[in-house]
mmCIF file of C-alpha atoms in Angstrom:
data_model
loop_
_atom_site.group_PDB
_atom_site.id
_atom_site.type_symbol
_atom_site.label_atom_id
_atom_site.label_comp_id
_atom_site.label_asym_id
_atom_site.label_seq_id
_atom_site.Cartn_x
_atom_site.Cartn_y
_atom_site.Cartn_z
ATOM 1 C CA UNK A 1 83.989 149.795 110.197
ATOM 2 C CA UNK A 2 80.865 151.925 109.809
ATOM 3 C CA UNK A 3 78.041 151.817 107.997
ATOM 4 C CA UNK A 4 79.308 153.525 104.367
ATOM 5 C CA UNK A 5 82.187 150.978 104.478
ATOM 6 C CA UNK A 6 80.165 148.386 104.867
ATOM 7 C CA UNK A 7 77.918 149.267 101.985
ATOM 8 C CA UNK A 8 80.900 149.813 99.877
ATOM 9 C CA UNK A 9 82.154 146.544 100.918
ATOM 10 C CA UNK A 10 79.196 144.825 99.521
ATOM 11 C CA UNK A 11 78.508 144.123 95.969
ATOM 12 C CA UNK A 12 77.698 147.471 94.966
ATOM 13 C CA UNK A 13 74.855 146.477 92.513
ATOM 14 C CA UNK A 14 72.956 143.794 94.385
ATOM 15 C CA UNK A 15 70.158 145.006 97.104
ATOM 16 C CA UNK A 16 70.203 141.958 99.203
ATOM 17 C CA UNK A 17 73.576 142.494 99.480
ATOM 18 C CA UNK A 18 73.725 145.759 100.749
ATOM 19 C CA UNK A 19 70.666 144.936 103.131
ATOM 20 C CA UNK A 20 72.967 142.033 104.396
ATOM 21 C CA UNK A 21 76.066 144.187 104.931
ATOM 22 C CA UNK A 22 74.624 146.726 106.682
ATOM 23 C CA UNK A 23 72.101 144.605 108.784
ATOM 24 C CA UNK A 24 75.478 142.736 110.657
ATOM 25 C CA UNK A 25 74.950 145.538 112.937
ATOM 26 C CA UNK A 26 71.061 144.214 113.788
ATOM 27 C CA UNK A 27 71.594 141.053 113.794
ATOM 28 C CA UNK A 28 70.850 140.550 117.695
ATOM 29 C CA UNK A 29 67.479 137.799 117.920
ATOM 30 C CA UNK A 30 67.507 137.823 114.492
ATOM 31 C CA UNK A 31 67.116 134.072 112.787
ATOM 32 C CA UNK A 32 69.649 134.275 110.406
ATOM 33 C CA UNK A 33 68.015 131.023 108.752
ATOM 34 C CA UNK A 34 64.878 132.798 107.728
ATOM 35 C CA UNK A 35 66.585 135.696 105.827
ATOM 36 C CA UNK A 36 67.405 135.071 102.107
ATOM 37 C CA UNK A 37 71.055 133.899 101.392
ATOM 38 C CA UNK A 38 72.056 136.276 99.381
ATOM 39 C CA UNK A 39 71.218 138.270 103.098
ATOM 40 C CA UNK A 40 72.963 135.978 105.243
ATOM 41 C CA UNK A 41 75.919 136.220 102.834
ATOM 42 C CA UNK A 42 76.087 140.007 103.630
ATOM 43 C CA UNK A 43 75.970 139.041 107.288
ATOM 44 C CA UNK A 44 78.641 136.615 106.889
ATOM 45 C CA UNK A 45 80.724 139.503 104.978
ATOM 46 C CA UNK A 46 79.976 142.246 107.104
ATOM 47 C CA UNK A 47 81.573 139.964 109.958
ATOM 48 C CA UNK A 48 84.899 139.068 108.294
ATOM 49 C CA UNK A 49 85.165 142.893 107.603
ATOM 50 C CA UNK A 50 84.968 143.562 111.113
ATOM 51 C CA UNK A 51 87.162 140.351 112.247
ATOM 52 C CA UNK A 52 89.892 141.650 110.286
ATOM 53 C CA UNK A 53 89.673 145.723 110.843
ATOM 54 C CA UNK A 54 89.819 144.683 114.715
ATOM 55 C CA UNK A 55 92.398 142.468 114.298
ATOM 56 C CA UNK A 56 94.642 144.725 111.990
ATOM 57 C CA UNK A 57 98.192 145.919 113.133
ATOM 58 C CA UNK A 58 97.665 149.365 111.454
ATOM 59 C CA UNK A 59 94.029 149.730 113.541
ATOM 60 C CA UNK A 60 95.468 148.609 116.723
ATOM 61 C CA UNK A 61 98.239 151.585 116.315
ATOM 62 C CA UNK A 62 95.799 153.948 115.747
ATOM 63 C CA UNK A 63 93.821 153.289 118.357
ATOM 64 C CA UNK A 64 96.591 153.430 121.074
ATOM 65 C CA UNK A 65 97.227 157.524 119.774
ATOM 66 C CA UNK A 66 94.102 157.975 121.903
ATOM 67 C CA UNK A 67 94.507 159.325 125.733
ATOM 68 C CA UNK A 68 93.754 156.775 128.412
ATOM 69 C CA UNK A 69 90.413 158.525 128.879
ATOM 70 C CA UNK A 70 89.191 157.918 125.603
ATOM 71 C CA UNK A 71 90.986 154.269 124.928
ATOM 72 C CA UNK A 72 87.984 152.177 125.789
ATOM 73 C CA UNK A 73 86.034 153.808 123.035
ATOM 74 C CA UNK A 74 88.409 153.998 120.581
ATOM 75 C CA UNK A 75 87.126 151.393 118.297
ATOM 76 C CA UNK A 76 83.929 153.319 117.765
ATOM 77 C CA UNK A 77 85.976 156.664 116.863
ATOM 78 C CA UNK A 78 87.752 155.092 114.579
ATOM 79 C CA UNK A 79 85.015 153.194 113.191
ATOM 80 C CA UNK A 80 83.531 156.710 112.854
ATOM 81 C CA UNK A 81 86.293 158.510 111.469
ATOM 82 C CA UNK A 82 87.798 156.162 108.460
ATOM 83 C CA UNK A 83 83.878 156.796 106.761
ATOM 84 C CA UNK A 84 85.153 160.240 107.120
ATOM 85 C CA UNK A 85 88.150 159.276 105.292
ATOM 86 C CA UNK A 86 86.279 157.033 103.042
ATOM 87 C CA UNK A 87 83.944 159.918 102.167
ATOM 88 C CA UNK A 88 87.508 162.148 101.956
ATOM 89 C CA UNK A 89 89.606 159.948 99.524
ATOM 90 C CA UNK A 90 86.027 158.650 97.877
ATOM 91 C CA UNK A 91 87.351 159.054 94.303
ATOM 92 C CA UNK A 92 90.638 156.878 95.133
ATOM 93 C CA UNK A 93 87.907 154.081 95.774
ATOM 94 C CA UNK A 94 85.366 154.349 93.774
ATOM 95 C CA UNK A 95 84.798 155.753 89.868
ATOM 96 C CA UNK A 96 80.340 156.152 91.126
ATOM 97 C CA UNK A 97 79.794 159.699 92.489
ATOM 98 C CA UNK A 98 79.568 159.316 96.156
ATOM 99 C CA UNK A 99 75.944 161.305 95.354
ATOM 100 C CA UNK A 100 74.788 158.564 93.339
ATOM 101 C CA UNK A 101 76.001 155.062 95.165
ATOM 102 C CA UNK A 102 75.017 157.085 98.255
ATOM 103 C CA UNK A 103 71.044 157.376 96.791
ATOM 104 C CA UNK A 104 71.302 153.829 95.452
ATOM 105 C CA UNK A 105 72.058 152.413 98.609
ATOM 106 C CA UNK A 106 69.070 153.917 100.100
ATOM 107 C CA UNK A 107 66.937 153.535 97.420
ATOM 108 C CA UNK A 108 67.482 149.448 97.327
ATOM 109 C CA UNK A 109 67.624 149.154 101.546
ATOM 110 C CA UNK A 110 63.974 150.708 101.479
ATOM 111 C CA UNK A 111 62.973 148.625 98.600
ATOM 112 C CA UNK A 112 64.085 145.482 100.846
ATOM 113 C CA UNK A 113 63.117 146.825 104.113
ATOM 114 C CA UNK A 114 60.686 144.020 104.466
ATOM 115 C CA UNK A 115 63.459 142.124 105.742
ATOM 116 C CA UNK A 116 64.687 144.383 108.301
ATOM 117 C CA UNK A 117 64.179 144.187 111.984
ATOM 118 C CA UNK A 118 62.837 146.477 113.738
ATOM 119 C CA UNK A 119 65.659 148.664 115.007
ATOM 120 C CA UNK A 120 67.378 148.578 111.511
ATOM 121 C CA UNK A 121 63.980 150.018 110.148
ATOM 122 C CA UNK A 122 63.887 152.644 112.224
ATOM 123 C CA UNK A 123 68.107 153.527 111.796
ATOM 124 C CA UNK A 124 67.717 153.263 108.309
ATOM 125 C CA UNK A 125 64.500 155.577 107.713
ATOM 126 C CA UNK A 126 66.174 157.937 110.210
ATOM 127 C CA UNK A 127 69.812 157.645 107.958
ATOM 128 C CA UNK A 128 67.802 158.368 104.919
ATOM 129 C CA UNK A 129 65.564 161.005 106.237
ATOM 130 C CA UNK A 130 68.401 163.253 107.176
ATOM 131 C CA UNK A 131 71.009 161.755 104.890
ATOM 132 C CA UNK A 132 72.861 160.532 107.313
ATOM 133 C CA UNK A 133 75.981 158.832 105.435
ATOM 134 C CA UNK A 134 77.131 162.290 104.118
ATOM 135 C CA UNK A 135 77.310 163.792 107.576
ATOM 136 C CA UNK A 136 80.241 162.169 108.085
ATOM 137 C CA UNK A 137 81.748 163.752 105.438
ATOM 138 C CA UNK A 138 82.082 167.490 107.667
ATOM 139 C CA UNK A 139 84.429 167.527 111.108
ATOM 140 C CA UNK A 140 80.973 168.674 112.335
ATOM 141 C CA UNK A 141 79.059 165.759 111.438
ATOM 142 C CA UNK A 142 81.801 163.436 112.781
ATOM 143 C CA UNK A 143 81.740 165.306 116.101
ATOM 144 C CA UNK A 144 77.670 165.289 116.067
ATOM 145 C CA UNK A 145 77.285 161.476 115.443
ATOM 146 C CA UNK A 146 79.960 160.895 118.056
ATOM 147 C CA UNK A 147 78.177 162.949 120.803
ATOM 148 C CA UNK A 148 74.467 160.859 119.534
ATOM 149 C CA UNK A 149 76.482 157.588 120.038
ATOM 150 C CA UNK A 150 77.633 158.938 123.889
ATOM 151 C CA UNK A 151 74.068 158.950 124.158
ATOM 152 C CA UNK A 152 72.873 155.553 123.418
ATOM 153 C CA UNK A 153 75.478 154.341 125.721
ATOM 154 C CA UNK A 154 74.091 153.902 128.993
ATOM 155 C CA UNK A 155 76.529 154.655 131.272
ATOM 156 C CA UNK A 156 78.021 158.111 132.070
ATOM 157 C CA UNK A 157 81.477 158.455 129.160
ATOM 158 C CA UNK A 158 83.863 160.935 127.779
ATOM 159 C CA UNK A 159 83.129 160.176 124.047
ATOM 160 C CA UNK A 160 80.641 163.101 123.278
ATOM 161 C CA UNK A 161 84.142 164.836 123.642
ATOM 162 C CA UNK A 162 86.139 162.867 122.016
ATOM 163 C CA UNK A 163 86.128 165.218 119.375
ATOM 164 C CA UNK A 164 89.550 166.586 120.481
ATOM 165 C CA UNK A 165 91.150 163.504 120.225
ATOM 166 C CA UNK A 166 90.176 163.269 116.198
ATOM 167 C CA UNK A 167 91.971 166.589 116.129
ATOM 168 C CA UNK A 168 94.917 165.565 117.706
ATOM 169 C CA UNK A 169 95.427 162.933 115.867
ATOM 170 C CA UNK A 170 93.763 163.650 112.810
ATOM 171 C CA UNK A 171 97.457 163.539 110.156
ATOM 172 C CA UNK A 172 97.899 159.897 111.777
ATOM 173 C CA UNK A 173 94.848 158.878 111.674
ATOM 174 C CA UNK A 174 94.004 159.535 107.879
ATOM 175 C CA UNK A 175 97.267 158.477 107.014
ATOM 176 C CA UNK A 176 96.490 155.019 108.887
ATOM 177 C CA UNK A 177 93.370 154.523 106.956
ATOM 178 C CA UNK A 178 95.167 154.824 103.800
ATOM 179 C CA UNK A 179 97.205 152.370 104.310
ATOM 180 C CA UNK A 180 94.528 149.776 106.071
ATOM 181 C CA UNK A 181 92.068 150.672 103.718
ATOM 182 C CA UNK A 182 92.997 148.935 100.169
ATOM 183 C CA UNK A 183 94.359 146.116 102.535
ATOM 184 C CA UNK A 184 90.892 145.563 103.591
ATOM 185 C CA UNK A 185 89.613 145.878 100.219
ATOM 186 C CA UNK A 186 92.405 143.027 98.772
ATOM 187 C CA UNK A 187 91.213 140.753 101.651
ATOM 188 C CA UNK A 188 87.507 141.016 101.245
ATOM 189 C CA UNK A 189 88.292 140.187 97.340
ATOM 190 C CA UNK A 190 89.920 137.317 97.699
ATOM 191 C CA UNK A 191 87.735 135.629 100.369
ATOM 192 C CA UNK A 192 85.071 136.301 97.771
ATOM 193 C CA UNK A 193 81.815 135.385 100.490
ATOM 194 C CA UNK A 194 79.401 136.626 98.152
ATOM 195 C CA UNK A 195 80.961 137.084 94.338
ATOM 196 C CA UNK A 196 79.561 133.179 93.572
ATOM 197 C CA UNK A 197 76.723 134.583 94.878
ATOM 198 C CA UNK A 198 75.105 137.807 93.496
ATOM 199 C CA UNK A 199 73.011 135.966 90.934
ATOM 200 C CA UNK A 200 70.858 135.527 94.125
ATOM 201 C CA UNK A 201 69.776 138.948 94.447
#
């Protein structure tokens, strides 16, 4: 998943929490042990997120719609494209404006930034500088953040273009996250990693 799923995967109101969920990305040489629980918690919950997207029957379809040239990379379009769909079907999910948990998530990652590392400093002062989590809410912004993550990888790859395989596929693809989607809600509320938890924020 990508970064607005994990932040809605969190719990919503607590700013460790959201630091945590999003930081499972930037965790590499990071000391886990030295980061407040309530941080490590996120970490913990950010991980079973991902354990059980890339491990889900309805994900593994999806990604197999993709042509051969674009397989190998199909984990990070999806990841892409369900915030797309999260952004989409937001008021299915969620009864906040997508305006206002969007600002409160930045507002409480800056206020915590202290605990950041370096890289997820700079990503997040670059997300919130440009409001990044609403660009994927535009076929534009999906194809733009998808041609910056070609980029950063460092090896010559077909994913800048991958664009045309969203298209394609696009029907299946939203009606896949649909279905994964409250799945992966249900199973992050009953494991419960941080609900006994958010007094620690």
């Amino acid at each position: 998943m990508n970064y607005l799923a994990h932040l809605y995967l969190s719990q919503h109101d607590q700013g460790l929490s959201l630091l945590g969920n999003l930081m499972g990305d930037f965790c590499k040489g990071v000391d886990l042990e030295q980061l407040p629980e309530a941080v490590q918690l996120g970490i913990y919950n950010h991980r079973a997120v991902d354990r059980f997207t890339d491990n889900h029957v309805v994900v593994q379809r999806l990604k197999i719609l993709f042509s051969q040239r674009f397989r190998r990379f199909s984990g990070i379009i999806t990841d892409v494209i369900f915030d797309h769909f999260l952004i989409k079907h937001w008021s299915m999910f969620s009864d906040t404006p997508l305006s206002t948990f969007i600002d409160q998530s930045y507002n409480a990652l800056w206020l915590h930034r202290q605990w950041m590392p370096t890289s997820m400093t700079d990503t997040v002062e670059r997300i919130i500088e440009h409001n990044g989590l609403m660009t994927y809410g535009s076929l534009d912004g999906v194809r733009m953040t998808l041609q910056r993550l070609s980029q950063r990888i460092r090896f010559d790859n077909p994913l800048a273009e991958s664009q045309t395989e969203v298209l394609k596929n696009y029907t299946k693809l939203d009606d896949g996250f649909l279905q994964f989607f409250p799945e992966l809600i249900a199973y992050i509320d009953h494991l419960a990693i941080e609900v006994e938890n958010t007094q620690l924020n």
